[in-house]
Tab-separated table of C-alpha atoms and ligand atoms in Angstrom:
chain	number	residue	atom	x	y	z
A	129	UNK	CA	17.447	-37.201	26.659
A	130	UNK	CA	13.844	-37.667	25.627
A	131	UNK	CA	13.151	-34.160	26.758
A	132	UNK	CA	15.923	-32.769	24.574
A	133	UNK	CA	14.660	-34.791	21.615
A	134	UNK	CA	11.121	-33.560	22.191
A	135	UNK	CA	12.334	-30.010	22.530
A	136	UNK	CA	14.353	-30.230	19.303
A	137	UNK	CA	11.389	-31.610	17.359
A	138	UNK	CA	9.092	-28.923	18.764
A	139	UNK	CA	11.599	-26.193	17.952
A	140	UNK	CA	11.959	-27.507	14.416
A	141	UNK	CA	8.177	-27.577	13.982
A	142	UNK	CA	7.879	-24.038	15.284
A	143	UNK	CA	10.667	-22.882	13.004
A	144	UNK	CA	8.949	-24.460	10.007
A	145	UNK	CA	5.645	-22.801	10.940
A	146	UNK	CA	7.321	-19.423	11.253
A	147	UNK	CA	9.177	-19.897	7.980
A	148	UNK	CA	5.889	-20.819	6.279
A	149	UNK	CA	4.287	-17.711	7.692
A	150	UNK	CA	7.220	-15.563	6.662
A	151	UNK	CA	7.065	-17.040	3.187
A	152	UNK	CA	3.353	-16.273	2.794
A	153	UNK	CA	2.923	-13.589	0.162
A	154	UNK	CA	1.949	-10.157	1.410
A	155	UNK	CA	-1.298	-9.519	-0.402
A	156	UNK	CA	-2.150	-5.877	-0.978
A	157	UNK	CA	-5.572	-5.135	-2.442
A	158	UNK	CA	-5.552	-1.851	-4.348
A	159	UNK	CA	-8.981	-0.264	-4.863
A	160	UNK	CA	-8.493	2.305	-7.622
A	161	UNK	CA	-10.275	3.863	-10.590
A	162	UNK	CA	-8.437	2.245	-13.529
A	163	UNK	CA	-10.966	3.184	-16.250
A	164	UNK	CA	-13.492	5.993	-16.703
A	165	UNK	CA	-13.085	9.715	-16.009
A	166	UNK	CA	-10.583	9.235	-13.151
A	167	UNK	CA	-8.500	6.448	-14.752
A	168	UNK	CA	-5.381	8.628	-14.477
A	169	UNK	CA	-5.614	8.390	-10.675
A	170	UNK	CA	-5.315	4.598	-10.762
A	171	UNK	CA	-2.548	4.756	-13.349
A	172	UNK	CA	-0.462	7.218	-11.340
A	173	UNK	CA	-0.904	5.476	-7.990
A	174	UNK	CA	-0.075	2.098	-9.532
A	175	UNK	CA	3.034	3.637	-11.117
A	176	UNK	CA	4.169	4.925	-7.720
A	177	UNK	CA	3.623	1.603	-5.933
A	178	UNK	CA	5.448	-0.345	-8.663
A	179	UNK	CA	8.349	2.126	-8.747
A	180	UNK	CA	8.887	1.623	-5.019
A	181	UNK	CA	8.954	-2.150	-5.435
A	182	UNK	CA	11.252	-1.923	-8.470
A	183	UNK	CA	13.689	0.233	-6.509
A	184	UNK	CA	13.596	-1.574	-3.158
A	185	UNK	CA	12.746	-5.137	-4.139
A	186	UNK	CA	9.351	-6.805	-4.024
A	187	UNK	CA	9.936	-8.837	-0.865
A	188	UNK	CA	9.306	-7.144	2.471
A	189	UNK	CA	10.246	-8.789	5.775
A	190	UNK	CA	10.601	-12.076	3.876
A	191	UNK	CA	7.167	-11.834	2.246
A	192	UNK	CA	6.773	-11.387	-1.491
A	193	UNK	CA	4.413	-8.563	-2.306
A	194	UNK	CA	1.402	-9.503	-4.401
A	195	UNK	CA	-0.712	-6.643	-5.733
A	196	UNK	CA	-4.364	-7.300	-6.529
A	197	UNK	CA	-5.909	-4.333	-8.314
A	198	UNK	CA	-9.683	-3.805	-8.389
A	199	UNK	CA	-11.091	-1.140	-10.677
A	200	UNK	CA	-13.728	0.839	-8.786
A	201	UNK	CA	-14.520	3.145	-11.734
A	202	UNK	CA	-15.841	5.752	-11.758
A	203	UNK	CA	-14.255	6.098	-8.302
A	204	UNK	CA	-17.126	8.195	-6.999
A	205	UNK	CA	-19.595	5.338	-6.411
A	206	UNK	CA	-19.018	4.209	-2.836
A	207	UNK	CA	-21.122	1.040	-3.164
A	208	UNK	CA	-18.866	-0.228	-5.976
A	209	UNK	CA	-15.685	0.407	-3.944
A	210	UNK	CA	-17.213	-1.254	-0.880
A	211	UNK	CA	-18.230	-4.410	-2.742
A	212	UNK	CA	-14.735	-4.718	-4.242
A	213	UNK	CA	-13.057	-4.213	-0.851
A	214	UNK	CA	-15.290	-6.900	0.665
A	215	UNK	CA	-14.303	-9.258	-2.158
A	216	UNK	CA	-10.629	-8.512	-1.531
A	217	UNK	CA	-11.019	-9.372	2.145
A	218	UNK	CA	-13.261	-12.425	1.830
A	219	UNK	CA	-12.238	-14.040	-1.475
A	220	UNK	CA	-8.665	-12.864	-2.009
A	221	UNK	CA	-7.788	-12.856	1.667
A	222	UNK	CA	-5.693	-9.691	1.366
A	223	UNK	CA	-3.545	-8.502	4.272
A	224	UNK	CA	-3.871	-4.811	3.474
A	225	UNK	CA	-6.402	-2.578	1.705
A	226	UNK	CA	-4.815	0.347	-0.131
A	227	UNK	CA	-5.260	2.875	-2.948
A	228	UNK	CA	-8.477	4.966	-2.902
A	229	UNK	CA	-8.484	7.696	-5.511
A	230	UNK	CA	-11.556	9.600	-4.426
A	231	UNK	CA	-13.177	10.466	-1.128
A	232	UNK	CA	-16.493	8.594	-1.661
A	233	UNK	CA	-14.513	5.392	-2.170
A	234	UNK	CA	-12.509	5.854	1.051
A	235	UNK	CA	-15.613	6.715	3.092
A	236	UNK	CA	-17.456	3.633	1.833
A	237	UNK	CA	-14.591	1.214	2.524
A	238	UNK	CA	-13.714	2.487	6.041
A	239	UNK	CA	-16.306	0.231	7.783
A	240	UNK	CA	-14.959	-2.792	5.857
A	241	UNK	CA	-11.470	-2.128	7.264
A	242	UNK	CA	-12.872	-1.723	10.767
A	243	UNK	CA	-14.887	-4.924	10.617
A	244	UNK	CA	-12.081	-7.007	9.086
A	245	UNK	CA	-9.420	-5.269	11.247
A	246	UNK	CA	-7.318	-4.746	8.118
A	247	UNK	CA	-4.921	-1.817	7.652
A	248	UNK	CA	-6.269	0.655	5.085
A	249	UNK	CA	-3.628	2.839	3.438
A	250	UNK	CA	-5.105	5.893	1.699
A	251	UNK	CA	-2.926	6.977	-1.214
A	252	UNK	CA	-5.026	9.885	-2.481
A	253	UNK	CA	-8.566	10.535	-1.130
A	254	UNK	CA	-8.080	13.805	0.730
A	255	UNK	CA	-11.157	14.932	2.666
A	256	UNK	CA	-9.934	15.651	6.173
A	257	UNK	CA	-12.507	13.428	7.917
A	258	UNK	CA	-11.479	10.234	6.045
A	259	UNK	CA	-8.995	9.153	8.717
A	260	UNK	CA	-11.639	9.547	11.449
A	261	UNK	CA	-13.853	6.907	9.834
A	262	UNK	CA	-11.741	3.928	10.940
A	263	UNK	CA	-8.896	3.424	13.404
A	264	UNK	CA	-7.267	1.177	10.776
A	265	UNK	CA	-6.758	4.036	8.310
A	266	UNK	CA	-3.434	5.758	7.693
A	267	UNK	CA	-2.971	8.311	4.892
A	268	UNK	CA	0.097	9.113	2.765
A	269	UNK	CA	-1.363	11.777	0.456
A	270	UNK	CA	-2.612	15.067	1.912
A	271	UNK	CA	-5.759	16.709	3.221
A	272	UNK	CA	-7.586	19.552	1.537
A	273	UNK	CA	-7.392	21.911	4.551
A	274	UNK	CA	-3.632	21.187	4.690
A	275	UNK	CA	-3.007	22.259	1.099
A	276	UNK	CA	-5.561	25.117	1.151
A	277	UNK	CA	-4.605	27.155	4.242
A	278	UNK	CA	-1.167	28.157	2.838
A	279	UNK	CA	-2.575	29.673	-0.375
A	280	UNK	CA	-5.175	31.616	1.666
A	281	UNK	CA	-2.394	33.054	3.836
A	282	UNK	CA	-0.293	33.852	0.778
A	283	UNK	CA	-3.216	35.646	-0.926
A	284	UNK	CA	-3.959	37.821	2.117
A	285	UNK	CA	-0.295	38.801	2.374
A	286	UNK	CA	0.022	39.616	-1.313
A	287	UNK	CA	-2.537	42.315	-1.939
A	288	UNK	CA	-5.555	40.104	-2.651
A	289	UNK	CA	-8.484	41.510	-0.680
A	290	UNK	CA	-11.634	40.085	-2.293
A	291	UNK	CA	-11.966	36.446	-3.308
A	292	UNK	CA	-14.685	34.418	-5.012
A	293	UNK	CA	-14.425	30.693	-4.182
A	294	UNK	CA	-15.313	27.959	-6.695
A	295	UNK	CA	-15.180	24.345	-5.500
A	296	UNK	CA	-16.421	20.914	-6.528
A	297	UNK	CA	-19.547	20.007	-4.579
A	298	UNK	CA	-18.342	17.070	-2.472
A	299	UNK	CA	-16.122	16.379	0.557
A	300	UNK	CA	-12.784	17.794	-0.618
A	301	UNK	CA	-14.461	20.860	-2.155
A	302	UNK	CA	-16.362	21.581	1.050
A	303	UNK	CA	-13.114	21.236	3.023
A	304	UNK	CA	-11.261	23.558	0.639
A	305	UNK	CA	-14.006	26.177	0.710
A	306	UNK	CA	-14.291	26.061	4.516
A	307	UNK	CA	-10.554	26.307	5.126
A	308	UNK	CA	-10.026	29.033	2.542
A	309	UNK	CA	-12.763	31.184	4.076
A	310	UNK	CA	-11.493	30.598	7.605
A	311	UNK	CA	-7.830	31.402	6.941
A	312	UNK	CA	-8.444	34.243	4.470
A	313	UNK	CA	-11.000	36.117	6.573
A	314	UNK	CA	-8.905	35.673	9.742
A	315	UNK	CA	-6.094	37.409	7.836
A	316	UNK	CA	-8.391	40.336	6.955
A	317	UNK	CA	-9.631	39.187	3.521
A	318	UNK	CA	-13.221	39.267	2.293
A	319	UNK	CA	-15.190	36.514	0.523
A	320	UNK	CA	-17.389	38.154	-2.115
A	321	UNK	CA	-19.040	35.039	-3.504
A	322	UNK	CA	-18.952	31.252	-3.465
A	323	UNK	CA	-20.223	28.503	-5.727
A	324	UNK	CA	-20.133	24.727	-5.588
A	325	UNK	CA	-20.078	23.014	-8.962
A	326	UNK	CA	-21.166	19.427	-9.706
A	327	UNK	CA	-18.365	16.839	-9.796
A	328	UNK	CA	-19.836	15.354	-12.993
A	329	UNK	CA	-19.517	17.390	-16.215
A	330	UNK	CA	-20.093	20.879	-14.853
A	331	UNK	CA	-20.758	23.697	-17.301
A	332	UNK	CA	-18.474	26.414	-15.946
A	333	UNK	CA	-19.804	29.189	-18.222
A	334	UNK	CA	-22.553	30.577	-15.926
A	335	UNK	CA	-20.290	30.416	-12.853
A	336	UNK	CA	-17.456	32.173	-14.650
A	337	UNK	CA	-19.811	34.907	-15.846
A	338	UNK	CA	-21.008	35.427	-12.271
A	339	UNK	CA	-17.402	35.659	-11.056
A	340	UNK	CA	-16.593	38.171	-13.800
A	341	UNK	CA	-19.611	40.329	-12.905
A	342	UNK	CA	-18.677	40.290	-9.186
A	343	UNK	CA	-15.157	41.626	-9.988
A	344	UNK	CA	-13.161	39.983	-7.185
A	345	UNK	CA	-9.386	40.408	-6.960
A	346	UNK	CA	-9.045	36.647	-7.371
A	347	UNK	CA	-10.875	33.347	-7.776
A	348	UNK	CA	-9.879	30.506	-5.482
A	349	UNK	CA	-10.463	27.131	-7.163
A	350	UNK	CA	-10.511	23.530	-6.016
A	351	UNK	CA	-11.625	20.800	-8.374
A	352	UNK	CA	-10.344	17.203	-8.333
A	353	UNK	CA	-7.299	16.885	-10.588
A	354	UNK	CA	-8.021	16.189	-14.255
A	355	UNK	CA	-10.714	17.078	-16.776
A	356	UNK	CA	-12.540	19.572	-14.556
A	357	UNK	CA	-9.462	21.713	-14.178
A	358	UNK	CA	-8.830	21.647	-17.923
A	359	UNK	CA	-12.449	22.728	-18.575
A	360	UNK	CA	-12.280	25.494	-15.962
A	361	UNK	CA	-9.062	26.908	-17.398
A	362	UNK	CA	-10.518	26.872	-20.895
A	363	UNK	CA	-13.555	28.866	-19.705
A	364	UNK	CA	-11.402	31.252	-17.657
A	365	UNK	CA	-9.379	31.990	-20.793
A	366	UNK	CA	-12.337	32.210	-23.199
A	367	UNK	CA	-14.336	34.569	-20.978
A	368	UNK	CA	-11.367	36.877	-20.533
A	369	UNK	CA	-11.257	36.817	-16.730
A	370	UNK	CA	-7.499	37.375	-16.651
A	371	UNK	CA	-7.887	40.368	-18.996
A	372	UNK	CA	-10.543	41.732	-16.620
A	373	UNK	CA	-7.826	41.768	-13.940
A	374	UNK	CA	-9.052	38.712	-12.018
A	375	UNK	CA	-6.272	36.493	-10.691
A	376	UNK	CA	-6.561	32.740	-10.323
A	377	UNK	CA	-5.284	30.991	-7.206
A	378	UNK	CA	-5.790	27.318	-6.467
A	379	UNK	CA	-4.608	24.172	-4.799
A	380	UNK	CA	-2.054	22.306	-6.908
A	381	UNK	CA	-4.697	19.799	-8.004
A	382	UNK	CA	-5.440	22.284	-10.803
A	383	UNK	CA	-1.884	22.409	-12.134
A	384	UNK	CA	-1.139	18.698	-11.642
A	385	UNK	CA	1.701	17.617	-13.917
A	386	UNK	CA	-0.533	14.875	-15.363
A	387	UNK	CA	-2.720	17.542	-17.045
A	388	UNK	CA	-0.472	20.610	-17.127
A	389	UNK	CA	0.551	20.047	-20.741
A	390	UNK	CA	-3.126	19.703	-21.718
A	391	UNK	CA	-3.954	23.045	-20.046
A	392	UNK	CA	-0.999	24.672	-21.762
A	393	UNK	CA	0.055	28.323	-21.593
A	394	UNK	CA	-3.148	29.623	-19.939
A	395	UNK	CA	-1.730	28.019	-16.755
A	396	UNK	CA	1.337	30.288	-16.843
A	397	UNK	CA	1.611	32.396	-13.709
A	398	UNK	CA	-1.049	30.557	-11.671
A	399	UNK	CA	-0.045	30.630	-8.004
A	400	UNK	CA	-1.009	27.526	-6.080
A	401	UNK	CA	-0.114	25.554	-2.963
A	402	UNK	CA	0.675	21.840	-2.806
A	403	UNK	CA	2.867	19.156	-1.306
A	404	UNK	CA	4.510	17.739	-4.452
A	405	UNK	CA	6.006	19.142	-7.649
A	406	UNK	CA	7.894	17.313	-10.389
A	407	UNK	CA	10.231	20.331	-10.277
A	408	UNK	CA	10.893	19.983	-6.506
A	409	UNK	CA	14.622	20.333	-6.005
A	410	UNK	CA	16.050	17.547	-3.857
A	411	UNK	CA	18.293	14.538	-4.503
A	412	UNK	CA	15.418	12.181	-3.588
A	413	UNK	CA	13.105	13.802	-6.119
A	414	UNK	CA	15.780	13.904	-8.786
A	415	UNK	CA	16.133	10.111	-8.409
A	416	UNK	CA	12.370	9.680	-8.334
A	417	UNK	CA	11.748	11.718	-11.480
A	418	UNK	CA	14.570	9.930	-13.321
A	419	UNK	CA	13.264	6.467	-12.351
A	420	UNK	CA	9.679	7.458	-13.175
A	421	UNK	CA	10.566	8.896	-16.553
A	422	UNK	CA	12.609	5.812	-17.452
A	423	UNK	CA	9.811	3.427	-16.470
A	424	UNK	CA	6.904	5.496	-17.832
A	425	UNK	CA	8.279	7.777	-20.550
A	426	UNK	CA	4.803	8.833	-21.760
A	427	UNK	CA	3.723	10.158	-18.361
A	428	UNK	CA	4.905	12.781	-15.894
A	429	UNK	CA	5.352	12.022	-12.180
A	430	UNK	CA	2.680	13.729	-10.093
A	431	UNK	CA	1.343	13.905	-6.541
A	432	UNK	CA	-0.770	10.786	-6.901
A	433	UNK	CA	2.211	8.709	-7.996
A	434	UNK	CA	4.076	9.964	-4.918
A	435	UNK	CA	1.080	9.108	-2.708
A	436	UNK	CA	1.357	5.543	-4.020
A	437	UNK	CA	5.146	5.443	-3.704
A	438	UNK	CA	5.067	6.687	-0.110
A	439	UNK	CA	2.140	4.406	0.721
A	440	UNK	CA	4.207	1.426	-0.396
A	441	UNK	CA	7.183	2.793	1.556
A	442	UNK	CA	5.028	2.968	4.683
A	443	UNK	CA	3.780	-0.607	4.203
A	444	UNK	CA	7.334	-1.928	3.703
A	445	UNK	CA	8.776	-0.081	6.717
A	446	UNK	CA	5.880	-1.068	8.979
A	447	UNK	CA	6.294	-4.727	8.029
A	448	UNK	CA	10.013	-4.499	8.807
A	449	UNK	CA	9.113	-3.196	12.273
A	450	UNK	CA	6.505	-5.894	12.942
A	451	UNK	CA	8.694	-8.713	11.599
A	452	UNK	CA	6.320	-9.334	8.693
A	453	UNK	CA	3.109	-9.234	10.723
A	454	UNK	CA	0.320	-7.270	8.958
A	455	UNK	CA	-2.170	-7.574	11.838
A	456	UNK	CA	-4.295	-4.389	11.723
A	457	UNK	CA	-3.653	-3.236	15.297
A	458	UNK	CA	0.087	-3.923	15.155
A	459	UNK	CA	0.357	-2.309	11.717
A	460	UNK	CA	-1.295	0.941	12.814
A	461	UNK	CA	0.718	1.148	16.034
A	462	UNK	CA	3.941	0.724	14.051
A	463	UNK	CA	2.860	3.333	11.476
A	464	UNK	CA	2.226	6.042	14.086
A	465	UNK	CA	5.082	8.523	14.268
A	466	UNK	CA	6.956	6.992	11.325
A	467	UNK	CA	9.227	9.503	9.569
A	468	UNK	CA	10.967	9.400	6.217
A	469	UNK	CA	12.351	11.446	3.363
A	470	UNK	CA	9.869	11.397	0.501
A	471	UNK	CA	10.495	12.747	-3.011
A	472	UNK	CA	8.199	15.611	-1.858
A	473	UNK	CA	10.376	16.447	1.188
A	474	UNK	CA	10.395	15.259	4.818
A	475	UNK	CA	7.170	13.574	6.003
A	476	UNK	CA	5.855	11.823	9.106
A	477	UNK	CA	2.671	10.131	10.292
A	478	UNK	CA	0.893	12.139	13.002
A	479	UNK	CA	0.378	9.601	15.813
A	480	UNK	CA	-2.801	11.400	16.933
A	481	UNK	CA	-4.621	11.451	13.576
A	482	UNK	CA	-2.767	8.907	11.360
A	483	UNK	CA	-2.550	11.675	8.752
A	484	UNK	CA	0.601	12.853	7.043
A	485	UNK	CA	2.625	15.830	8.298
A	486	UNK	CA	4.555	17.498	5.492
A	487	UNK	CA	5.907	20.638	3.870
A	488	UNK	CA	3.389	22.598	1.819
A	489	UNK	CA	4.920	24.738	-0.918
A	490	UNK	CA	3.705	27.872	-2.678
A	491	UNK	CA	4.419	27.541	-6.391
A	492	UNK	CA	4.072	29.487	-9.616
A	493	UNK	CA	3.487	27.841	-12.976
A	494	UNK	CA	6.537	28.747	-15.025
A	495	UNK	CA	8.141	27.507	-18.227
A	496	UNK	CA	11.309	25.594	-17.435
A	497	UNK	CA	13.032	24.788	-20.728
A	498	UNK	CA	9.990	24.118	-22.890
A	499	UNK	CA	7.955	22.504	-20.124
A	500	UNK	CA	5.372	23.993	-17.773
A	501	UNK	CA	6.379	23.349	-14.176
A	502	UNK	CA	5.164	24.236	-10.692
A	503	UNK	CA	8.173	26.173	-9.431
A	504	UNK	CA	8.303	26.382	-5.625
A	505	UNK	CA	9.139	29.772	-4.091
A	506	UNK	CA	7.917	29.576	-0.488
A	507	UNK	CA	7.033	26.852	2.004
A	508	UNK	CA	5.516	25.932	5.370
A	509	UNK	CA	7.390	23.135	7.100
A	510	UNK	CA	5.955	20.223	9.079
A	511	UNK	CA	2.416	21.309	8.413
A	512	UNK	CA	-0.338	19.206	10.015
A	513	UNK	CA	-3.914	18.912	8.787
A	514	UNK	CA	-5.591	22.070	10.152
A	515	UNK	CA	-8.938	20.378	9.523
A	516	UNK	CA	-8.504	18.414	12.750
A	517	UNK	CA	-7.463	21.217	15.073
B	188	LIG	C1	-10.743	13.251	-3.410
B	188	LIG	O1	-11.787	12.801	-3.940
B	188	LIG	O2	-10.530	13.118	-2.191
B	188	LIG	C2	-9.769	13.995	-4.249
B	188	LIG	C3	-9.655	13.679	-5.607
B	188	LIG	C4	-8.763	14.395	-6.402
B	188	LIG	C5	-8.002	15.409	-5.861
B	188	LIG	C6	-8.107	15.719	-4.513
B	188	LIG	C7	-8.991	15.009	-3.709
B	188	LIG	O3	-7.184	16.114	-6.674
């Protein structure tokens, strides 16, 4: 009798402890540029995360999601991002680190995740090597080699023989340049020039003049989405490169829907490769675009918002699998091999690299109605990051 009584009391105590644990909020610390030159990154990723919670409810595996956003503007200063991530771990006691607009921020925070054994969900930063910097990292955006190889293949197959590469001088730019050269030359193409431009306020005029004088068939461009792309397009137009018969090919960062209206008609006809388009035709994306537009009528859904949306999806599904446990090792094990239908198309997490496997589309900037859109016309399915092969 006593035994049964003891057992009942113990079971009740255990149940209460579990319930308390289950009721603990799930604290997600988002490290994002919310102000400064890359403020749009933070805005778009936050939009995506909030849209997921609005659609699916803000309680996962019994735990209410609490977002704590830290502005690591400008987003390129690793020491700032690292200090904020440490604060999130030590002072705010977050369960998960997430966000990361730019590569320097992700690189700087990786050791914090490793030391604290916290899951780190990368929602944008796209240099291939990021996921190798901590075993607690999983990425829901893309990698530069992944989105670059398809446009290099397309160019070689479509009469482009000589290319001049222009990239931003940091991790993602180096990845883009390296992959473009590798894929394009393997397919018989020739690289006739390359430049790396500063990430901060580059003056494109001298580079564009050099490109014009070299007379390539095309320029391949990677710059981080935003102001740099707008400035490049302005220079390309003003210096008459298109009139000189030079084509422009790029990764879709250039023709990101967040800045496509600002670039305007000079973007028409630009062929680029990418993993997400607002114009992607699928029922999931139709729902996503409708929900986005209703919630944020002044903005257009873009790849960063989808990186945030899918990152939140991954967190929610992992927590369902672990019964609400956000322990770093359990989280990463549960994330490996996960598959789902994203607004961008089917995706999965490569168990070997913790990077995303996805369709990469070839698109052409076209006017649809009175709006510039990236219209998909070809695709490579289930494409892994070639940067790690
Ligand atoms: C990055 O810093 O990793 C990055 C930023 C913007 C992009 C792509 C990559 O459009």
